Amino acid sequence: MISLRCVAFLAAGVAGQDCSGKGVTWGPGIAPPPAGCGSGGSGAPTGAGATCTNPTCSSPPCAAPLLGDVGCTTVSGVETYNHELLSAGQEIASNAHIYGPFEAGFTSQQQSIIENWGCSDASVAYDTEGGTDIGTAESKVSHLCNVELPRIVGNTYYGVVGPCGGHTGDYHFHRSFSCLYSETGGHSTKVGVIAGHNIYGKWEDYDNQRLPLLDACGAHIGPTPESSTAVYHYHAQDKAPFTVGCHGPSASGGLVSVATCRSLYSDCDNDGGSGTTIQTKTGSISYDRFCPCFDAAGSNMGTNIQELPALSSTEIYYTVDSNATTSLAGDSAASTTLLGSAFDDASGWGFSALLLTAWTFL
């Protein structure tokens, strides 16, 4: 079933011939142009294009744009490998676009890009509906084309997005931000702003290998390098939604549950809950296109939702052990342990004060 989001987007292009979204919501490496906007051209020079526009959310929680800017970066970075239009060593300027997790689709517009990934017949990877997150899209293409994505050959990186987490001439991030911060010290540094709240790299405490427990929007409440007082802020994630699932916090100022996130989007369950079966390199999955609300099991389907641990844990992080498994932080005597809870208003809990014990930002 074609997403209502896609239908509305295309209809707008036909009726008003609004071609302003080139390099933002359509163009090389993103999606075919709306009707009446030509063939899409070759794209703007790297780093050029539309100015990033940060959305606002005056009465949270709010839906984040499914295509286009969900926020903007505040620091620059340097690409480490050649990828599409970017060369190794080239700067990615600050105020770059931050997008949500979704690709708008792949068609013949992206034939040369798909072939460059190693796909001998690009058409097997075409997907006119779009609405799959970057990780799922990459795994799907990997399966259909029998290639490994992402992969590095020499100084070239092959993947739907580059090693820093973005792509195309009008550069926009979908994940990672790996070239915008260093994996050192304590809490990751700030990489951007999402509708008035800061977003940071993925670590709550790198030295102690602590990752944040996040709500459905991709945020939690705790101290940051800019604030010793606990504030609502986002972190990059290694799994969908990667950047943000929605704009929080909850109506009561706490964390946002998966169910609350889903209620913000008409695209969630707009097919009656049946979803789409997508074959990836690790097997088939049921997937709800253009629904950016992912549960603890990594599913964005509306059935058998497994609530995120952040909504019930008294901790704001979990520890990655030496065997690459994870466990909820439990050493309340540790000097960097943060205790507290921030639950969604739907669960009947409000934010309770965080106990900060000798937190040091390195």
Tab-separated table of C-alpha atoms in Angstrom:
chain	number	residue	atom	x	y	z
A	1	MET	CA	0.000	0.000	0.000
A	2	ILE	CA	1.357	3.419	-0.974
A	3	SER	CA	1.851	5.667	2.037
A	4	LEU	CA	-0.631	8.509	2.419
A	5	ARG	CA	2.392	10.653	3.129
A	6	CYS	CA	3.815	9.834	-0.304
A	7	VAL	CA	0.454	10.422	-2.011
A	8	ALA	CA	0.030	13.817	-0.344
A	9	PHE	CA	3.604	14.765	-1.192
A	10	LEU	CA	3.232	13.847	-4.860
A	11	ALA	CA	-0.204	15.441	-5.124
A	12	ALA	CA	1.173	18.734	-3.865
A	13	GLY	CA	3.841	18.630	-6.552
A	14	VAL	CA	1.279	18.032	-9.292
A	15	ALA	CA	-1.210	20.665	-8.163
A	16	GLY	CA	1.144	23.523	-7.385
A	17	GLN	CA	4.356	22.389	-9.065
A	18	ASP	CA	6.229	23.246	-5.880
A	19	CYS	CA	9.781	22.344	-6.831
A	20	SER	CA	11.453	24.010	-3.849
A	21	GLY	CA	12.319	20.711	-2.205
A	22	LYS	CA	15.188	19.791	-4.527
A	23	GLY	CA	18.076	18.442	-2.467
A	24	VAL	CA	15.822	18.287	0.580
A	25	THR	CA	12.931	15.951	-0.177
A	26	TRP	CA	13.750	15.052	-3.790
A	27	GLY	CA	16.751	14.888	-6.068
A	28	PRO	CA	19.737	12.597	-6.729
A	29	GLY	CA	20.103	10.044	-3.977
A	30	ILE	CA	16.846	11.042	-2.274
A	31	ALA	CA	13.731	10.545	-4.402
A	32	PRO	CA	12.299	11.312	-7.846
A	33	PRO	CA	10.960	14.860	-8.327
A	34	PRO	CA	7.253	15.703	-8.036
A	35	ALA	CA	5.382	15.867	-11.333
A	36	GLY	CA	6.161	19.095	-13.141
A	37	CYS	CA	9.609	19.526	-11.605
A	38	GLY	CA	11.697	18.117	-14.454
A	39	SER	CA	14.058	15.163	-14.301
A	40	GLY	CA	15.832	16.045	-11.077
A	41	GLY	CA	19.083	17.186	-12.657
A	42	SER	CA	22.499	16.351	-11.328
A	43	GLY	CA	22.129	17.952	-7.918
A	44	ALA	CA	23.709	20.947	-6.271
A	45	PRO	CA	27.411	21.066	-5.477
A	46	THR	CA	28.407	19.354	-2.268
A	47	GLY	CA	27.449	21.418	0.726
A	48	ALA	CA	25.192	23.712	-1.280
A	49	GLY	CA	21.421	23.784	-1.357
A	50	ALA	CA	18.521	24.754	0.836
A	51	THR	CA	19.245	26.285	4.237
A	52	CYS	CA	18.414	24.027	7.168
A	53	THR	CA	15.204	25.109	8.876
A	54	ASN	CA	14.680	23.893	12.418
A	55	PRO	CA	11.058	22.969	13.115
A	56	THR	CA	9.235	24.135	16.220
A	57	CYS	CA	7.066	22.228	18.674
A	58	SER	CA	5.168	24.671	20.881
A	59	SER	CA	2.947	22.053	22.519
A	60	PRO	CA	4.871	18.778	22.772
A	61	PRO	CA	4.844	16.023	21.981
A	62	CYS	CA	4.727	16.737	18.242
A	63	ALA	CA	5.173	14.704	15.102
A	64	ALA	CA	8.556	15.261	13.449
A	65	PRO	CA	8.668	15.721	9.665
A	66	LEU	CA	8.852	12.339	7.966
A	67	LEU	CA	10.862	13.829	5.105
A	68	GLY	CA	12.999	16.927	5.436
A	69	ASP	CA	14.480	18.773	8.395
A	70	VAL	CA	13.829	17.522	11.920
A	71	GLY	CA	16.732	19.632	13.182
A	72	CYS	CA	20.039	21.223	12.194
A	73	THR	CA	23.655	20.555	13.101
A	74	THR	CA	25.652	23.116	15.068
A	75	VAL	CA	29.183	21.865	14.361
A	76	SER	CA	31.135	20.923	11.257
A	77	GLY	CA	32.983	17.703	10.515
A	78	VAL	CA	35.337	16.098	8.016
A	79	GLU	CA	34.403	13.077	5.927
A	80	THR	CA	36.808	10.176	6.402
A	81	TYR	CA	36.158	8.237	3.171
A	82	ASN	CA	35.036	8.935	-0.361
A	83	HIS	CA	31.256	8.515	-0.618
A	84	GLU	CA	29.052	9.607	-3.501
A	85	LEU	CA	29.645	13.349	-3.993
A	86	LEU	CA	31.918	13.737	-0.968
A	87	SER	CA	35.644	13.076	-0.980
A	88	ALA	CA	37.736	11.998	1.993
A	89	GLY	CA	38.926	15.076	3.858
A	90	GLN	CA	36.089	17.254	2.635
A	91	GLU	CA	34.292	19.376	5.208
A	92	ILE	CA	30.644	18.928	6.086
A	93	ALA	CA	29.641	22.428	7.117
A	94	SER	CA	27.628	23.226	10.237
A	95	ASN	CA	23.905	23.960	9.912
A	96	ALA	CA	23.552	20.822	7.815
A	97	HIS	CA	20.153	19.192	7.640
A	98	ILE	CA	19.212	16.543	10.178
A	99	TYR	CA	16.557	14.198	8.814
A	100	GLY	CA	14.590	11.431	10.433
A	101	PRO	CA	15.261	7.768	9.639
A	102	PHE	CA	13.407	7.400	6.335
A	103	GLU	CA	14.431	7.205	2.726
A	104	ALA	CA	11.840	8.537	0.292
A	105	GLY	CA	12.343	5.607	-2.093
A	106	PHE	CA	14.588	4.352	-4.880
A	107	THR	CA	13.706	4.508	-8.583
A	108	SER	CA	15.554	4.799	-11.883
A	109	GLN	CA	16.507	8.289	-10.660
A	110	GLN	CA	19.003	6.539	-8.378
A	111	GLN	CA	20.136	3.880	-10.910
A	112	SER	CA	23.758	4.997	-11.082
A	113	ILE	CA	23.984	5.340	-7.288
A	114	ILE	CA	22.591	1.844	-6.731
A	115	GLU	CA	24.915	0.402	-9.364
A	116	ASN	CA	27.810	2.126	-7.627
A	117	TRP	CA	26.918	0.203	-4.447
A	118	GLY	CA	27.670	-2.959	-6.444
A	119	CYS	CA	24.181	-3.859	-7.642
A	120	SER	CA	24.444	-5.251	-11.190
A	121	ASP	CA	20.719	-4.762	-11.813
A	122	ALA	CA	19.632	-1.612	-10.010
A	123	SER	CA	15.961	-2.215	-10.761
A	124	VAL	CA	15.734	-5.057	-8.225
A	125	ALA	CA	16.279	-2.445	-5.498
A	126	TYR	CA	13.680	0.042	-6.716
A	127	ASP	CA	11.082	0.959	-4.109
A	128	THR	CA	8.683	3.705	-5.156
A	129	GLU	CA	6.814	3.728	-1.838
A	130	GLY	CA	9.737	4.678	0.397
A	131	GLY	CA	9.228	5.011	4.118
A	132	THR	CA	11.828	2.497	5.283
A	133	ASP	CA	14.545	3.550	7.679
A	134	ILE	CA	18.139	3.778	6.490
A	135	GLY	CA	19.221	0.573	8.239
A	136	THR	CA	16.347	-1.489	6.849
A	137	ALA	CA	16.729	0.014	3.375
A	138	GLU	CA	20.444	-0.781	3.391
A	139	SER	CA	19.862	-4.351	4.563
A	140	LYS	CA	17.140	-4.815	1.945
A	141	VAL	CA	19.390	-3.606	-0.888
A	142	SER	CA	22.211	-5.774	0.455
A	143	HIS	CA	19.942	-8.823	0.216
A	144	LEU	CA	18.424	-8.026	-3.201
A	145	CYS	CA	21.765	-7.178	-4.810
A	146	ASN	CA	23.823	-9.797	-2.948
A	147	VAL	CA	26.351	-7.205	-1.834
A	148	GLU	CA	27.699	-6.222	1.550
A	149	LEU	CA	26.474	-2.835	2.753
A	150	PRO	CA	28.001	-0.884	4.221
A	151	ARG	CA	31.561	-1.814	3.230
A	152	ILE	CA	34.885	-0.081	2.768
A	153	VAL	CA	37.164	-0.728	-0.200
A	154	GLY	CA	40.401	1.231	-0.069
A	155	ASN	CA	39.426	4.813	0.720
A	156	THR	CA	35.849	4.467	-0.574
A	157	TYR	CA	32.797	3.795	1.582
A	158	TYR	CA	29.822	2.021	-0.004
A	159	GLY	CA	26.446	2.462	1.668
A	160	VAL	CA	23.120	4.253	1.470
A	161	VAL	CA	24.660	6.957	3.661
A	162	GLY	CA	28.327	7.712	4.235
A	163	PRO	CA	30.424	6.962	7.320
A	164	CYS	CA	29.435	10.262	8.945
A	165	GLY	CA	25.764	9.347	8.569
A	166	GLY	CA	24.573	11.462	5.643
A	167	HIS	CA	24.542	11.789	1.883
A	168	THR	CA	23.716	13.754	-1.313
A	169	GLY	CA	24.911	17.094	-2.606
A	170	ASP	CA	22.692	19.070	-0.254
A	171	TYR	CA	24.138	17.064	2.605
A	172	HIS	CA	21.728	15.755	5.209
A	173	PHE	CA	22.207	13.370	8.121
A	174	HIS	CA	20.057	10.319	8.796
A	175	ARG	CA	22.197	8.795	11.562
A	176	SER	CA	25.535	8.561	13.349
A	177	PHE	CA	27.088	12.088	13.223
A	178	SER	CA	30.344	10.175	13.775
A	179	CYS	CA	32.545	12.907	12.284
A	180	LEU	CA	30.921	15.622	14.403
A	181	TYR	CA	32.104	14.404	17.806
A	182	SER	CA	34.873	12.316	19.351
A	183	GLU	CA	34.271	9.063	21.191
A	184	THR	CA	36.305	10.093	24.220
A	185	GLY	CA	35.714	11.236	27.783
A	186	GLY	CA	32.289	11.312	29.372
A	187	HIS	CA	29.012	12.549	27.881
A	188	SER	CA	29.150	13.011	24.100
A	189	THR	CA	29.309	16.579	22.890
A	190	LYS	CA	26.507	18.475	21.201
A	191	VAL	CA	26.087	17.975	17.453
A	192	GLY	CA	22.873	19.872	16.749
A	193	VAL	CA	19.505	21.212	17.826
A	194	ILE	CA	16.187	19.429	17.358
A	195	ALA	CA	13.159	21.742	17.662
A	196	GLY	CA	14.661	23.606	20.611
A	197	HIS	CA	16.374	20.681	22.354
A	198	ASN	CA	20.014	19.715	21.889
A	199	ILE	CA	21.099	16.448	20.310
A	200	TYR	CA	24.387	14.784	21.283
A	201	GLY	CA	26.546	11.928	20.110
A	202	LYS	CA	25.526	8.476	21.239
A	203	TRP	CA	27.359	8.175	24.572
A	204	GLU	CA	26.074	8.993	28.030
A	205	ASP	CA	29.570	8.231	29.352
A	206	TYR	CA	32.127	6.941	26.876
A	207	ASP	CA	34.897	6.168	29.367
A	208	ASN	CA	32.567	3.917	31.354
A	209	GLN	CA	30.865	2.556	28.214
A	210	ARG	CA	27.424	3.797	29.169
A	211	LEU	CA	24.746	4.360	26.558
A	212	PRO	CA	21.581	6.356	27.280
A	213	LEU	CA	18.162	4.821	27.795
A	214	LEU	CA	15.938	6.818	25.462
A	215	ASP	CA	12.231	7.351	24.902
A	216	ALA	CA	10.343	6.891	21.627
A	217	CYS	CA	11.391	10.357	20.488
A	218	GLY	CA	15.055	9.456	21.020
A	219	ALA	CA	15.650	11.541	24.140
A	220	HIS	CA	15.864	11.382	27.901
A	221	ILE	CA	16.197	13.713	30.880
A	222	GLY	CA	19.613	14.177	32.432
A	223	PRO	CA	22.627	16.493	32.717
A	224	THR	CA	24.616	17.470	29.662
A	225	PRO	CA	27.964	19.193	29.066
A	226	GLU	CA	26.023	22.480	28.882
A	227	SER	CA	23.737	21.868	31.864
A	228	SER	CA	24.373	20.309	35.275
A	229	THR	CA	20.615	20.492	35.770
A	230	ALA	CA	18.711	17.617	34.202
A	231	VAL	CA	17.196	18.632	30.855
A	232	TYR	CA	15.383	16.844	28.051
A	233	HIS	CA	17.866	16.125	25.270
A	234	TYR	CA	18.404	13.754	22.344
A	235	HIS	CA	21.187	11.302	21.539
A	236	ALA	CA	22.213	9.694	18.263
A	237	GLN	CA	21.390	5.983	18.210
A	238	ASP	CA	22.833	2.996	16.373
A	239	LYS	CA	19.328	1.713	15.649
A	240	ALA	CA	16.161	3.257	14.226
A	241	PRO	CA	15.024	5.976	14.514
A	242	PHE	CA	18.756	6.943	14.623
A	243	THR	CA	18.030	10.677	15.097
A	244	VAL	CA	14.480	11.319	16.347
A	245	GLY	CA	11.146	9.528	16.321
A	246	CYS	CA	9.167	12.596	17.399
A	247	HIS	CA	9.564	15.946	19.130
A	248	GLY	CA	9.289	15.603	22.902
A	249	PRO	CA	8.964	15.764	25.801
A	250	SER	CA	5.557	14.412	26.842
A	251	ALA	CA	2.698	16.734	27.749
A	252	SER	CA	3.746	16.500	31.412
A	253	GLY	CA	7.417	17.134	30.652
A	254	GLY	CA	8.471	13.491	30.906
A	255	LEU	CA	9.434	10.751	28.482
A	256	VAL	CA	7.331	9.718	25.498
A	257	SER	CA	6.046	6.157	25.177
A	258	VAL	CA	5.877	4.195	21.931
A	259	ALA	CA	2.069	4.372	21.971
A	260	THR	CA	2.106	8.148	22.410
A	261	CYS	CA	4.632	8.487	19.600
A	262	ARG	CA	2.454	6.373	17.292
A	263	SER	CA	-0.581	8.518	18.065
A	264	LEU	CA	1.190	11.516	16.526
A	265	TYR	CA	1.398	9.991	13.041
A	266	SER	CA	-1.441	9.088	10.691
A	267	ASP	CA	1.038	6.885	8.804
A	268	CYS	CA	1.306	4.516	11.769
A	269	ASP	CA	-1.177	1.705	11.038
A	270	ASN	CA	-2.651	3.564	8.066
A	271	ASP	CA	-2.801	0.163	6.335
A	272	GLY	CA	-4.991	-1.334	9.036
A	273	GLY	CA	-2.037	-2.748	10.926
A	274	SER	CA	-1.038	-5.345	8.341
A	275	GLY	CA	2.286	-3.714	7.567
A	276	THR	CA	4.621	-4.650	4.735
A	277	THR	CA	6.832	-7.715	4.608
A	278	ILE	CA	10.393	-6.701	3.822
A	279	GLN	CA	13.131	-9.198	3.066
A	280	THR	CA	16.519	-8.208	4.436
A	281	LYS	CA	19.859	-9.960	4.553
A	282	THR	CA	18.984	-11.368	7.984
A	283	GLY	CA	15.443	-12.508	7.147
A	284	SER	CA	11.954	-11.128	6.600
A	285	ILE	CA	10.393	-8.525	8.869
A	286	SER	CA	6.977	-6.885	9.174
A	287	TYR	CA	7.328	-3.151	8.751
A	288	ASP	CA	5.047	-0.119	9.038
A	289	ARG	CA	6.209	2.320	6.360
A	290	PHE	CA	6.692	5.935	7.451
A	291	CYS	CA	6.053	5.134	11.117
A	292	PRO	CA	9.110	6.393	13.073
A	293	CYS	CA	8.145	4.935	16.464
A	294	PHE	CA	10.272	1.885	17.311
A	295	ASP	CA	9.862	-0.301	20.387
A	296	ALA	CA	12.397	-2.172	22.529
A	297	ALA	CA	12.464	-5.048	20.045
A	298	GLY	CA	13.251	-2.676	17.179
A	299	SER	CA	9.774	-3.070	15.673
A	300	ASN	CA	7.631	-0.186	14.448
A	301	MET	CA	4.496	-2.314	14.137
A	302	GLY	CA	1.480	-1.542	16.301
A	303	THR	CA	1.044	-5.099	17.563
A	304	ASN	CA	2.804	-6.646	20.558
A	305	ILE	CA	4.551	-3.394	21.402
A	306	GLN	CA	7.465	-3.876	23.784
A	307	GLU	CA	7.834	-0.631	25.695
A	308	LEU	CA	11.250	0.992	25.828
A	309	PRO	CA	13.189	0.372	29.092
A	310	ALA	CA	13.569	4.110	29.674
A	311	LEU	CA	9.864	4.321	30.496
A	312	SER	CA	10.138	1.966	33.480
A	313	SER	CA	13.777	2.093	34.567
A	314	THR	CA	15.076	4.261	37.382
A	315	GLU	CA	18.315	4.625	35.416
A	316	ILE	CA	19.040	6.859	32.440
A	317	TYR	CA	21.758	4.649	30.953
A	318	TYR	CA	22.831	1.064	30.489
A	319	THR	CA	26.347	-0.335	30.423
A	320	VAL	CA	27.956	-2.066	27.473
A	321	ASP	CA	30.104	-4.879	28.891
A	322	SER	CA	33.327	-6.291	27.471
A	323	ASN	CA	31.445	-9.124	25.764
A	324	ALA	CA	29.330	-6.635	23.777
A	325	THR	CA	26.188	-7.456	25.720
A	326	THR	CA	24.255	-4.875	27.675
A	327	SER	CA	22.822	-4.601	31.142
A	328	LEU	CA	20.931	-1.914	32.997
A	329	ALA	CA	23.208	0.181	35.155
A	330	GLY	CA	22.871	-0.949	38.739
A	331	ASP	CA	25.876	0.283	40.690
A	332	SER	CA	24.298	3.111	42.649
A	333	ALA	CA	27.589	3.728	44.433
A	334	ALA	CA	29.469	4.534	41.243
A	335	SER	CA	30.551	8.150	41.083
A	336	THR	CA	28.886	8.695	37.711
A	337	THR	CA	25.621	6.892	38.380
A	338	LEU	CA	22.490	8.933	37.793
A	339	LEU	CA	19.340	7.846	39.549
A	340	GLY	CA	15.873	8.975	38.696
A	341	SER	CA	12.902	8.394	36.445
A	342	ALA	CA	11.014	10.317	33.819
A	343	PHE	CA	7.934	8.496	32.645
A	344	ASP	CA	5.394	9.336	29.988
A	345	ASP	CA	2.205	10.998	31.172
A	346	ALA	CA	0.187	8.103	29.757
A	347	SER	CA	1.694	5.777	32.349
A	348	GLY	CA	0.541	7.943	35.225
A	349	TRP	CA	4.047	8.979	36.251
A	350	GLY	CA	5.651	12.376	36.101
A	351	PHE	CA	9.269	13.396	36.182
A	352	SER	CA	10.944	12.755	39.525
A	353	ALA	CA	14.079	14.565	40.519
A	354	LEU	CA	17.357	13.104	39.410
A	355	LEU	CA	20.062	12.441	41.950
A	356	LEU	CA	23.348	13.540	40.466
A	357	THR	CA	26.366	12.025	42.187
A	358	ALA	CA	29.715	13.641	41.431
A	359	TRP	CA	29.103	13.825	37.691
A	360	THR	CA	32.161	15.013	35.841
A	361	PHE	CA	32.327	15.876	32.165
A	362	LEU	CA	35.745	14.987	30.818
